[in-house]
Tab-separated table of C-alpha atoms and ligand atoms in Angstrom:
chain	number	residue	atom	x	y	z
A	1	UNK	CA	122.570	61.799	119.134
A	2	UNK	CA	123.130	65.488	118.207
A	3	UNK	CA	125.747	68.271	118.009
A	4	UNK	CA	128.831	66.222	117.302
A	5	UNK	CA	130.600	69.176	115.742
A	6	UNK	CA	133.318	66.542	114.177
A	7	UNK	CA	136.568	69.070	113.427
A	8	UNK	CA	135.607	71.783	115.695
A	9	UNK	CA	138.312	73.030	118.230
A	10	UNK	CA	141.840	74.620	117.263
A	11	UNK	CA	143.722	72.188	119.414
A	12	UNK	CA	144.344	68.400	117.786
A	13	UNK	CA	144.164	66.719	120.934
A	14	UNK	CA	140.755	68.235	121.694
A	15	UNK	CA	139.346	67.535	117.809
A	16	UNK	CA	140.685	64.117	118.295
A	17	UNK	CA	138.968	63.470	121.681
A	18	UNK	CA	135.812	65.112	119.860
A	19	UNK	CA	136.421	62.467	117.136
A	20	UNK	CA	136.861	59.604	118.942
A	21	UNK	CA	133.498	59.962	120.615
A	22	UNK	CA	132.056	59.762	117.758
A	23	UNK	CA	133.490	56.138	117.095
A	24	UNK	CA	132.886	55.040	120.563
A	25	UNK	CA	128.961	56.126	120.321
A	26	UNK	CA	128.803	54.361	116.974
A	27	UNK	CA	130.655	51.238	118.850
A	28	UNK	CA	128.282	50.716	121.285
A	29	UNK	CA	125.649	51.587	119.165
A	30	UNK	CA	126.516	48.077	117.005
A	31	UNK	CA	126.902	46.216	120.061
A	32	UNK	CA	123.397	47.378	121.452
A	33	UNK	CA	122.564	46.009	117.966
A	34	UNK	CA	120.033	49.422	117.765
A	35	UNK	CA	117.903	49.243	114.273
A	36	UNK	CA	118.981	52.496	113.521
A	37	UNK	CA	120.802	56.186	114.625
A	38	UNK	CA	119.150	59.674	114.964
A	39	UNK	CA	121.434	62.291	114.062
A	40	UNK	CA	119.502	65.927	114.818
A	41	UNK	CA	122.212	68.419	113.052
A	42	UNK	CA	125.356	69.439	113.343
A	43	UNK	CA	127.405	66.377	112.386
A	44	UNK	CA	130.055	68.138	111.478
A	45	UNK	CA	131.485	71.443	113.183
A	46	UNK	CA	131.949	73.119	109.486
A	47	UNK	CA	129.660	72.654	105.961
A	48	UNK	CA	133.508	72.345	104.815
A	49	UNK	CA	135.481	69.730	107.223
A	50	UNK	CA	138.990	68.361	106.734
A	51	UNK	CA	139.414	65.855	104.721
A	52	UNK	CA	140.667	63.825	107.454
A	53	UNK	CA	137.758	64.775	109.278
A	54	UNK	CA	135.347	63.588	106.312
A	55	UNK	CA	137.453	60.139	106.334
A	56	UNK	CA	137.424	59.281	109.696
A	57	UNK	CA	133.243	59.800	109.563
A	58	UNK	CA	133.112	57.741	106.537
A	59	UNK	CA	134.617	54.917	107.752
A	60	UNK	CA	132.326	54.594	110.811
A	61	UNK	CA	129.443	55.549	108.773
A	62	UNK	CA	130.250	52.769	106.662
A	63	UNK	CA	130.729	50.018	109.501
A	64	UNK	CA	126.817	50.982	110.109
A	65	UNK	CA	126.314	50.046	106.420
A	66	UNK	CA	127.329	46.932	106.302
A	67	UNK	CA	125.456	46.076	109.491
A	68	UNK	CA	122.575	47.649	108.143
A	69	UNK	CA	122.190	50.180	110.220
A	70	UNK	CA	120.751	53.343	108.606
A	71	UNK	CA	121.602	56.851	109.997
A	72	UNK	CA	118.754	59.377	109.659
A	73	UNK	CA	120.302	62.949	109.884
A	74	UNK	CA	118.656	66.676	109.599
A	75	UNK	CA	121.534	69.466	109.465
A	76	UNK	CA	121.753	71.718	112.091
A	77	UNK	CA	122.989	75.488	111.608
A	78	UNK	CA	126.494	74.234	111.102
A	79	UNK	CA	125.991	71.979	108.198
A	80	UNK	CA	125.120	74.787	106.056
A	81	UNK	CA	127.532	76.795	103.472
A	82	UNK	CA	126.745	80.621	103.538
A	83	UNK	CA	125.390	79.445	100.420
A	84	UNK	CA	122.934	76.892	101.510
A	85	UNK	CA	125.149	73.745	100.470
A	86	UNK	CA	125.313	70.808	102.761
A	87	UNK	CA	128.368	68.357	102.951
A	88	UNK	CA	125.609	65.485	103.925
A	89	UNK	CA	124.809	65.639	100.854
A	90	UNK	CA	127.620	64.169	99.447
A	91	UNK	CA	126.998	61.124	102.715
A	92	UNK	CA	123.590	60.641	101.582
A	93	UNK	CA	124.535	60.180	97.909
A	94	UNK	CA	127.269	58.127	98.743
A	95	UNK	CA	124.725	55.773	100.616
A	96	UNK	CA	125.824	55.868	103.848
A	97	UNK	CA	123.030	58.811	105.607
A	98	UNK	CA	120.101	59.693	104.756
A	99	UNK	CA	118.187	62.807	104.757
A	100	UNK	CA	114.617	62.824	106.577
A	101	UNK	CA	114.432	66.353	105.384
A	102	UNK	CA	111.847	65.686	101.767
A	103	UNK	CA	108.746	67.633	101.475
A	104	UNK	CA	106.734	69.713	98.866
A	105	UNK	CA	105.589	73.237	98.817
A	106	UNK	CA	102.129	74.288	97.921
A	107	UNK	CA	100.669	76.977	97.830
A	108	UNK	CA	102.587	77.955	101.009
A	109	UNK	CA	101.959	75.157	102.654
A	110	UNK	CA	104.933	72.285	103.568
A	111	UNK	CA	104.095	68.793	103.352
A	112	UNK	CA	106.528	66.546	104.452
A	113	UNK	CA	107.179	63.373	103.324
A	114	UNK	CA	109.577	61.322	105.353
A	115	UNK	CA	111.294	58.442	105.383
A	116	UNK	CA	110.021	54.890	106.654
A	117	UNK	CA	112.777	52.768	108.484
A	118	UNK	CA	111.306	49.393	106.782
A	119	UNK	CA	112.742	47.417	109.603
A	120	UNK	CA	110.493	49.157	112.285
A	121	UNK	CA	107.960	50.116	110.409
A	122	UNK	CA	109.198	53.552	111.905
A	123	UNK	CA	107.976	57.244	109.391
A	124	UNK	CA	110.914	59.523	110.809
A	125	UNK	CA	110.578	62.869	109.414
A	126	UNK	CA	112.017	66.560	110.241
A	127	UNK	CA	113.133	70.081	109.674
A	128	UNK	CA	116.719	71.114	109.866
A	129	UNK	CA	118.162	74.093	111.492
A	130	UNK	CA	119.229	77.163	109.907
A	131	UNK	CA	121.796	79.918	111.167
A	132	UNK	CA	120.523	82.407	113.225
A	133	UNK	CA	116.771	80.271	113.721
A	134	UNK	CA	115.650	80.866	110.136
A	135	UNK	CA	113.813	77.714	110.181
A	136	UNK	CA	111.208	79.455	111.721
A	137	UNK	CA	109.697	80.284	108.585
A	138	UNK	CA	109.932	76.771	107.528
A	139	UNK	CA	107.752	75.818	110.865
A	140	UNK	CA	105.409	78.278	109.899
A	141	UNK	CA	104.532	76.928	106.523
A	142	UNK	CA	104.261	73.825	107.446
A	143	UNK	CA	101.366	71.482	107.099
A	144	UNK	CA	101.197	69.442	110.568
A	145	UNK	CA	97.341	68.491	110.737
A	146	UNK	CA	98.075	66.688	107.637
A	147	UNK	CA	101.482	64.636	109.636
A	148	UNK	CA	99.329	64.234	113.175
A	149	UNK	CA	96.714	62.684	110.940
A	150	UNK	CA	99.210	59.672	109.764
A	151	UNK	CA	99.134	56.867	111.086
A	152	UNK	CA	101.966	54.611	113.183
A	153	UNK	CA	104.886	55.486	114.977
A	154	UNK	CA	106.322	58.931	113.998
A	155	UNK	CA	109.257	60.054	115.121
A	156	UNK	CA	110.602	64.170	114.322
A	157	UNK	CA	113.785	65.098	114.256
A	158	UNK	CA	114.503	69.174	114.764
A	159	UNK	CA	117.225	71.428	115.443
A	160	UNK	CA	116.184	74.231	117.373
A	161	UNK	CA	115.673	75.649	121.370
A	162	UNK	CA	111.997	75.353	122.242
A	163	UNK	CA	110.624	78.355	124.486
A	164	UNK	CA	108.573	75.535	127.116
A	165	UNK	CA	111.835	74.164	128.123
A	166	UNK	CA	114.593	76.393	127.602
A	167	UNK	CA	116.938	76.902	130.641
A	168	UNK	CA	118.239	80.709	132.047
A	169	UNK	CA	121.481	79.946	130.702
A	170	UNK	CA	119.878	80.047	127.266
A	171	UNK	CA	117.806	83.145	127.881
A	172	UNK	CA	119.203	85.054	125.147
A	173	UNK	CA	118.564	82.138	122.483
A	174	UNK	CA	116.398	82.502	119.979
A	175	UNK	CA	113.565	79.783	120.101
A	176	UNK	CA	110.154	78.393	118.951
A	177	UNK	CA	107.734	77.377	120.888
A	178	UNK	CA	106.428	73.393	120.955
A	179	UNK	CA	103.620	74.187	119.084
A	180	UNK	CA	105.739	74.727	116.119
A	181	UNK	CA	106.320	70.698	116.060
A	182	UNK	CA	103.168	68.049	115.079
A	183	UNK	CA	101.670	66.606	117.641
A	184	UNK	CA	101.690	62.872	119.096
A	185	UNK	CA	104.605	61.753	117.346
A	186	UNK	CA	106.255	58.762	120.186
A	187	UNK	CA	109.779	60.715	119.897
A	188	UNK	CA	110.776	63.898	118.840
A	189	UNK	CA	115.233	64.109	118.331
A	190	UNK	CA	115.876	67.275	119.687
A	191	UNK	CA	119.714	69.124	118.885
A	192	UNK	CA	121.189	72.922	118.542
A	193	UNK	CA	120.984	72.847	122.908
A	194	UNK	CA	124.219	71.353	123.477
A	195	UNK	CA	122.786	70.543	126.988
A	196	UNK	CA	120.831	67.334	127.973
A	197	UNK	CA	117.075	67.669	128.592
A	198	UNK	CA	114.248	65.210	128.485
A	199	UNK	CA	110.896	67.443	128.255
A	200	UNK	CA	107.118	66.149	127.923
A	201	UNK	CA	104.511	69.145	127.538
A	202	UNK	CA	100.208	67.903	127.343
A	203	UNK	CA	100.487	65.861	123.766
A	204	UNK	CA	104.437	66.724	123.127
A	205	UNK	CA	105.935	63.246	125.309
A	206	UNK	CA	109.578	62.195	124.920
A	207	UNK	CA	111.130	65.350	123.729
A	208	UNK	CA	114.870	64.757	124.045
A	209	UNK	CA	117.895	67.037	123.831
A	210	UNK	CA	121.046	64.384	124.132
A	211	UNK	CA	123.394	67.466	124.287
A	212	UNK	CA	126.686	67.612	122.432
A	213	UNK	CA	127.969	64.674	122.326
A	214	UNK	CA	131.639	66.314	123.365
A	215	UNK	CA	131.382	69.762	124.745
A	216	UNK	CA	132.214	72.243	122.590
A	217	UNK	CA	134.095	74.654	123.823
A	218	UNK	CA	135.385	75.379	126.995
A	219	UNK	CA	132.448	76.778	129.021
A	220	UNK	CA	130.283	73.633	127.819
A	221	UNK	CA	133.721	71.641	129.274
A	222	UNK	CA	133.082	73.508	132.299
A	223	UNK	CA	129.772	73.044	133.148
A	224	UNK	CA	128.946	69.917	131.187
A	225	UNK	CA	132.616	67.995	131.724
A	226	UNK	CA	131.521	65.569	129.114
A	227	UNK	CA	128.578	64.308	126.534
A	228	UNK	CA	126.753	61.255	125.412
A	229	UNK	CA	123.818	59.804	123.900
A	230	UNK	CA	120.379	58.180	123.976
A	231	UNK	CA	119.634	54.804	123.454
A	232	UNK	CA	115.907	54.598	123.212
A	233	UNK	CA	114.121	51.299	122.925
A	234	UNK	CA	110.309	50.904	121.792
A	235	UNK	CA	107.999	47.918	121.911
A	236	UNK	CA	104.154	47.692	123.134
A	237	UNK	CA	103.967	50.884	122.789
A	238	UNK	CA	106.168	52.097	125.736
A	239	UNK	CA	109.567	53.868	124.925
A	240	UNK	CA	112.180	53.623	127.255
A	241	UNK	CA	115.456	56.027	127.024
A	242	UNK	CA	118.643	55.493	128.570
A	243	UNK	CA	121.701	58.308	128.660
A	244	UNK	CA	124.440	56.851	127.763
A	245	UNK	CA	127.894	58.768	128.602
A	246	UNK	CA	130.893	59.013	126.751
A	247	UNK	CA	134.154	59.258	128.133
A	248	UNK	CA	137.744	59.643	126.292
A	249	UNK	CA	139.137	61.888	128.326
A	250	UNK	CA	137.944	63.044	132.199
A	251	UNK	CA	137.660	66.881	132.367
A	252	UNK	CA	139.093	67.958	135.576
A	253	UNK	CA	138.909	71.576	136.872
A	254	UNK	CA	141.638	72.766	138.214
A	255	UNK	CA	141.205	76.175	140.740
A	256	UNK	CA	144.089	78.471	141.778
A	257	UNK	CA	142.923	80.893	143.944
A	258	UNK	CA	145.017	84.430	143.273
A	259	UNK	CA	145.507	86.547	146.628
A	260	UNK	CA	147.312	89.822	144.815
A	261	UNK	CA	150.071	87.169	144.201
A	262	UNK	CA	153.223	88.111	141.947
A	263	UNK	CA	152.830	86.295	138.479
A	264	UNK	CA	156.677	84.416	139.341
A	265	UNK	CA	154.129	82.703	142.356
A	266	UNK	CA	151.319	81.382	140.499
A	267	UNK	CA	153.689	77.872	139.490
A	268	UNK	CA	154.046	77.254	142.764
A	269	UNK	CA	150.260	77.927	143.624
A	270	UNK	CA	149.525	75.721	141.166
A	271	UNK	CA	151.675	73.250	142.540
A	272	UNK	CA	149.776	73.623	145.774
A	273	UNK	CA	146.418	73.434	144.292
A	274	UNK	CA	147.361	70.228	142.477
A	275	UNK	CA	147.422	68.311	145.951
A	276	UNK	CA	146.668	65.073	145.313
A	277	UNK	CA	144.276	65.529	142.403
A	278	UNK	CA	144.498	62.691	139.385
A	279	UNK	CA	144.932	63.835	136.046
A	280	UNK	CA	145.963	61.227	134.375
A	281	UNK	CA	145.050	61.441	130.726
A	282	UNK	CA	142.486	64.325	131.325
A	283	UNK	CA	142.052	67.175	130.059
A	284	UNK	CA	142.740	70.015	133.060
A	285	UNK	CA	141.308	73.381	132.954
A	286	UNK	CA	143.316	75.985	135.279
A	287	UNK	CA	140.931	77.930	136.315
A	288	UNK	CA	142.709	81.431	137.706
A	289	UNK	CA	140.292	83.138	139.726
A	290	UNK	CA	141.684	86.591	142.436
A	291	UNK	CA	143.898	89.228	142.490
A	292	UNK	CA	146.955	89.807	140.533
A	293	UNK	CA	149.669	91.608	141.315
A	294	UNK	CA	150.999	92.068	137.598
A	295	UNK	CA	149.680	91.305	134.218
A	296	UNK	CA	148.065	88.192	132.955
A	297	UNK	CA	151.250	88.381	129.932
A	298	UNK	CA	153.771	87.923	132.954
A	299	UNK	CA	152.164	84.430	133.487
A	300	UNK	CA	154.471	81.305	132.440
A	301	UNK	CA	151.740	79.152	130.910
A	302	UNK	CA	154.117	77.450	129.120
A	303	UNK	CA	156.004	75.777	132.095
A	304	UNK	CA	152.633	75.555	134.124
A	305	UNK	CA	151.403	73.394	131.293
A	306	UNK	CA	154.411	71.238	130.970
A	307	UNK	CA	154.255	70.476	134.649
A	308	UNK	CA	151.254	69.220	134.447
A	309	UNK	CA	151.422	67.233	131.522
A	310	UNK	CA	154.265	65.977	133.328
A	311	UNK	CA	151.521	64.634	136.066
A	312	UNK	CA	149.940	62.967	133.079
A	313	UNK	CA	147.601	65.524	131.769
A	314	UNK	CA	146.820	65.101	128.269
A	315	UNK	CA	146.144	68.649	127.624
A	316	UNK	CA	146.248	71.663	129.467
A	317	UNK	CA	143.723	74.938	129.246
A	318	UNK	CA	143.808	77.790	131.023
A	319	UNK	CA	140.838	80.537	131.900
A	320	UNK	CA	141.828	83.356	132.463
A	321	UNK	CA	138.520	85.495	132.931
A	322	UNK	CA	138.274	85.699	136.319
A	323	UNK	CA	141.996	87.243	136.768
A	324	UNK	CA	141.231	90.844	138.449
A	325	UNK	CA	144.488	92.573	137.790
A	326	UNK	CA	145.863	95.185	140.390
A	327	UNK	CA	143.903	98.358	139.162
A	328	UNK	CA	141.049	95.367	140.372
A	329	UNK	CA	139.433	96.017	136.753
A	330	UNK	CA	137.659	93.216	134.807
A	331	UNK	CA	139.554	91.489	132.314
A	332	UNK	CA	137.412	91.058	128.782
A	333	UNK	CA	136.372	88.007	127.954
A	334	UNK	CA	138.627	86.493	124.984
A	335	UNK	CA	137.983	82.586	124.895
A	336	UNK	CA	134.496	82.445	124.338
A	337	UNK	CA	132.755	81.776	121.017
A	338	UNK	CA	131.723	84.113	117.920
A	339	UNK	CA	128.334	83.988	118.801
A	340	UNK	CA	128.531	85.014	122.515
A	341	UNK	CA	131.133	87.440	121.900
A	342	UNK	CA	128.949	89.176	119.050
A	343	UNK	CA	125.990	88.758	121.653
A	344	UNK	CA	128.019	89.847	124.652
A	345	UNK	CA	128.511	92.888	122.514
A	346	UNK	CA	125.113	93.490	121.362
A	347	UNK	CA	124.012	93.217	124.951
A	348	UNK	CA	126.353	95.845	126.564
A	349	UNK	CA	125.226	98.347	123.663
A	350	UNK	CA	121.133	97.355	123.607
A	351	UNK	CA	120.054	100.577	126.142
A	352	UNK	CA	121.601	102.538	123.185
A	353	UNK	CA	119.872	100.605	120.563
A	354	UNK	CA	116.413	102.631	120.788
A	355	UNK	CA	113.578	100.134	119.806
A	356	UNK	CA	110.391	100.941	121.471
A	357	UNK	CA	107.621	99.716	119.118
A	358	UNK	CA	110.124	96.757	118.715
A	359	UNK	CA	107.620	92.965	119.323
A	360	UNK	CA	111.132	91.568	120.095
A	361	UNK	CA	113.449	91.453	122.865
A	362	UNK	CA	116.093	93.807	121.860
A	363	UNK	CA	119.367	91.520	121.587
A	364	UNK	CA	117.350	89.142	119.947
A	365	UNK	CA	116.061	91.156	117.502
A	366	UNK	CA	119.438	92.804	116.511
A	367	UNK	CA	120.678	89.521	116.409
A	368	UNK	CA	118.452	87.997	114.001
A	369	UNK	CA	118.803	90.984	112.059
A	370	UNK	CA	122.565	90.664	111.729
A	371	UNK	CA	122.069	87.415	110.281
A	372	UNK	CA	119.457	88.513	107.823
A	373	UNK	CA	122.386	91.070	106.499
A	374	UNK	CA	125.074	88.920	106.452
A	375	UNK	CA	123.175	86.484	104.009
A	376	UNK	CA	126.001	86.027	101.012
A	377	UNK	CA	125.157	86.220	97.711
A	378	UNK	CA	124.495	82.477	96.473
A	379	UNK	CA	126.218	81.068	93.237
A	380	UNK	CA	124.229	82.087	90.339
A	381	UNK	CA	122.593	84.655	91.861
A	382	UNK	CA	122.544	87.787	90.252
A	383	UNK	CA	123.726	91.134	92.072
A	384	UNK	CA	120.572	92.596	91.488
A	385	UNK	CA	118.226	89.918	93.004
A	386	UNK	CA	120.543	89.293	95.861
A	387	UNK	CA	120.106	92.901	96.836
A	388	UNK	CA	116.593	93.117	96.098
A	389	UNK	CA	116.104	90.068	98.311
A	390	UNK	CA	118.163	91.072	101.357
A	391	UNK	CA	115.990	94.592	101.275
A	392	UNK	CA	112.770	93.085	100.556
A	393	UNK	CA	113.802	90.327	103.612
A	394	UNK	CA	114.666	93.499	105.837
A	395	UNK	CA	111.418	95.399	105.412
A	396	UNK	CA	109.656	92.529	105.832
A	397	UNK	CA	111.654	91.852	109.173
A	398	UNK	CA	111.552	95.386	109.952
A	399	UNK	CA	107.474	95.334	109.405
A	400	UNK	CA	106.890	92.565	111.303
A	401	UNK	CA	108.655	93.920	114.368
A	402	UNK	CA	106.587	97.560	114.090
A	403	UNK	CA	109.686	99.473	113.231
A	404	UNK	CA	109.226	99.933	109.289
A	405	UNK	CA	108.600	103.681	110.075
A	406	UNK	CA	111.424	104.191	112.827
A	407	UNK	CA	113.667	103.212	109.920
A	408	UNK	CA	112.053	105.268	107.174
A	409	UNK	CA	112.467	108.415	110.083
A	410	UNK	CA	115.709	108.108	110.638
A	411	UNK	CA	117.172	106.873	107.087
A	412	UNK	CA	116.008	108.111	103.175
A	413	UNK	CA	117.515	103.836	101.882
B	501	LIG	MN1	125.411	72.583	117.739
C-alpha cells in the first residue's frame, strides 16, 4: 500500500474515514495471513501528526507485531520535516516498522543494503521520496549493477512518478524515468501517484502504483471515489496481484445544474437533483455547475447540507468551481491543494518567465527551483553554511539547466 496520508483533511469525519481505512487494510491484511506489508511513503499526511493520529497507527501497527507481521516502509515527500526528520523513525525504533532505506556512500556511489524478510527469504530494498523530486540525486548516485547482480527475489520500494507511465493528468509532475530503478527485481512498490497503475516496461515487470489508499482531497474523491490496496502473492516464481478496495464511506456525486437561477432556488434544485439517489452514510459532493444569477456568498450551504444529512449523508462538500456568475466570468479556483494552486500560478505566469536556453520545461523548472529556495535552515546548521549551500545548490541548478549566464545578465548576487 502507499499514500495513506493518516491526519490529512480539515474535516474530522473525512480524517476519520481516512483513518479507518487504514485499520480495515491492516484487517484484511491479518486475515489473508500475508507474510508481510509494503508501505511506499507517505504514511502519514504530516512529519508531525496528532497525537491521536500517532496512537491510532500504533495500535494497528502493533496488532501486526504480535502476529509477526513486519511492515517495510520508505517515506514519501510527506514524512519529511523541513529539516529532514522523519516521525518513522520513532516507529522503527519502537519496533513496530522498519526502514528498507540503509545504504553507504562511496566515493559517490550508493550502495544499498536492504533488508531480508527471513520468512520469505525476500531482500526488499528502496529509496524514499523527497519534496519537490529531490531524490533524483539519490537515483543518480546510486550503484544498481552492483543490486541487479544479487541474487533471489528483490523487491524495491520507491516514491516517485516514472516518465514511461505517467498519465496526462500528471503532465506537469516532475518524474524519473524507469531506468533510474535496478533492473529484474520480481516487484517494484510504487507510491507519490495517488492513482492506481500496474506498468511492465522490457526488464521492469510488476511495477505497481496502489494509489492512495483514501483519496486525498477532493478532486482525487472525484475522479477516484475511493482507494485500496494490493495483495500480491508469489510462489514458483509467478506473482499474482489482486486490487483490493476499500470502502468506509461511498462517494456519491451529486450535480445541480445552474440555468441563471436566483441563489434562494438552488435548495430546491437540489432537492430536484436528489431524485431518488442513496446517500446513506456517504460522503456527497454537490457539484454546482451553470449560471448564476447572484453571488456564490448568497448560497445557503448551511441548510443545503443539513438537508442532506438529513437523507443520511454523512458529510456534505460542495464545489463550487464551475459556478459562472452573471458577468459569466470564471470563478478562481479556491479548494484545491498548495501544490496545484502554486503550480496553477506558475503556469498562468510561465510565457512571462523568459527561459530560452532553459533544458527544462518551464513550470517544472520554476517549480523545482522554488523548492530548492525554500530549503530551511536545519538545526545546527550554521547561517553561513546554510546560505552558502542554498547558493552553491542554485548555481549548480541554474548550470545544469544552461541559464548560469541569463542570471549573471540580469542580476550582480
Ligand atoms: Mn502522497
Amino acid at each position: 500500500m502507499a499514500d495513506l496520508h493518516l491526519g490529512g483533511w480539515r474535516e474530522d469525519t473525512l480524517r476519520e474515514v481516512g483513518i479507518k481505512a487504514f485499520e480495515k487494510a491492516i484487517d484484511i491484511s491479518i486475515d489473508e495471513n500475508v507474510d508481510f506489508i509494503l508501505i511506499s511513503g507517505d504514511l502519514f499526511d504530516s512529519s508531525n501528526p496528532t497525537i491521536d493520529v500517532m496512537a491510532r497507527a500504533a495500535k494497528k501497527l502493533y496488532e501486526l507485531k504480535l502476529k509477526g507481521i513486519i511492515v517495510y516502509v520508505i517515506e514519501g515527500s510527506h514524512d519529511f520535516s523541513p529539516t529532514g526528520r522523519t516521525i518513522l523513525k520513532v516507529f522503527q525504533e519502537a519496533g513496530l516498522l522498519k526502514r528498507v532505506t540503509s545504504g553507504e556512500e562511496k566515493e559517490g556511489k550508493l550502495t544499498l543494503k536492504g533488508v531480508l524478510n527471513e520468512k520469505t527469504k525476500t531482500n526488499i530494498y528502496g529509496i524514499p521520496g523527497l519534496r519537490g523530486s529531490l531524490e533524483k540525486a539519490t537515483y543518480n548516485s546510486l550503484n544498481r549493477d552492483e543490486l541487479e547482480k544479487q541474487e533471489g527475489k528483490k523487491i524495491f520500494l520507491f516514491h516517485s512518478a516514472i516518465e514511461e507511465f505517467k498519465s496526462n493528468d500528471f503532465y506537469h509532475m516532475e518524474s524519473m524515468p524507469i531506468s533510474f530503478l535496478p533492473k529484474g527485481f520480481i516487484y517494484y512498490a510504487g507510491g507519490h501517484i495517488h492513482e492506481r497503475g500496474e506498468f511492465e516496461l522490457g526488464e521492469y515487470k510488476n511495477v505497481v502504483f496502489p494509489g492512495a489508499l483514501f483519496p486525498n482531497n477532493i478532486d482525487e474523491l472525484l475522479s477516484f471515489r475511493g482507494g485500496g490496496f494490493y495483495l500480491v502473492e508469489h510462489s514458483d516464481g509467478l506473482l499474482n496481484k489482486t486490487y483490493i478496495p476499500i470502502t468506509i464511506a461511498p462517494v456519491v456525486l451529486l450535480e445541480v445544474k445552474l440555468e441563471c437561477t436566483n441563489p434562494i432556488n438552488i435548495e430546491e434544485k437540489v432537492r430536484n437533483s436528489l431524485d431518488k439517489t442513496c446517500l446513506k452514510d456517504s460522503i456527497v459532493i454537490v457539484k454546482f455547475k451553470g449560471k448564476l444569477d447572484g453571488n456564490i456568498s448568497d448560497i445557503n450551504f448551511k441548510k443545503i447540507s443539513l438537508f442532506l444529512e438529513d437523507k443520511g449523508a454523512l458529510l456534505v462538500k460542495r464545489d463550487t468551481r464551475d459556478i459562472k456568475t452573471k458577468e459569466f466570468k470564471e470563478i478562481k479556483n479556491s479548494s484545491m491543494t498548495k501544490e496545484k494552486l502554486e503550480e496553477e500560478v506558475i503556469t498562468r505566469h510561465k510565457d512571462q518567465i523568459l527561459l530560452k536556453e532553459c533544458r527544462m520545461e518551464t513550470v517544472s523548472f520554476v517549480k523545482s527551483f522554488m523548492n530548492l529556495l525554500s530549503r530551511e535552515k536545519k538545526e545546527g546548521e550554521k547561517k553561513e553554511d546554510y546560505t552558502n549551500s542554498v547558493l552553491n545548490d542554485s548555481i549548480e541548478y541554474l548550470s545544469k539547466n544552461n541559464l548560469l549566464e541569463d542570471f549573471n545578465e540580469t542580476s550582480n548576487t
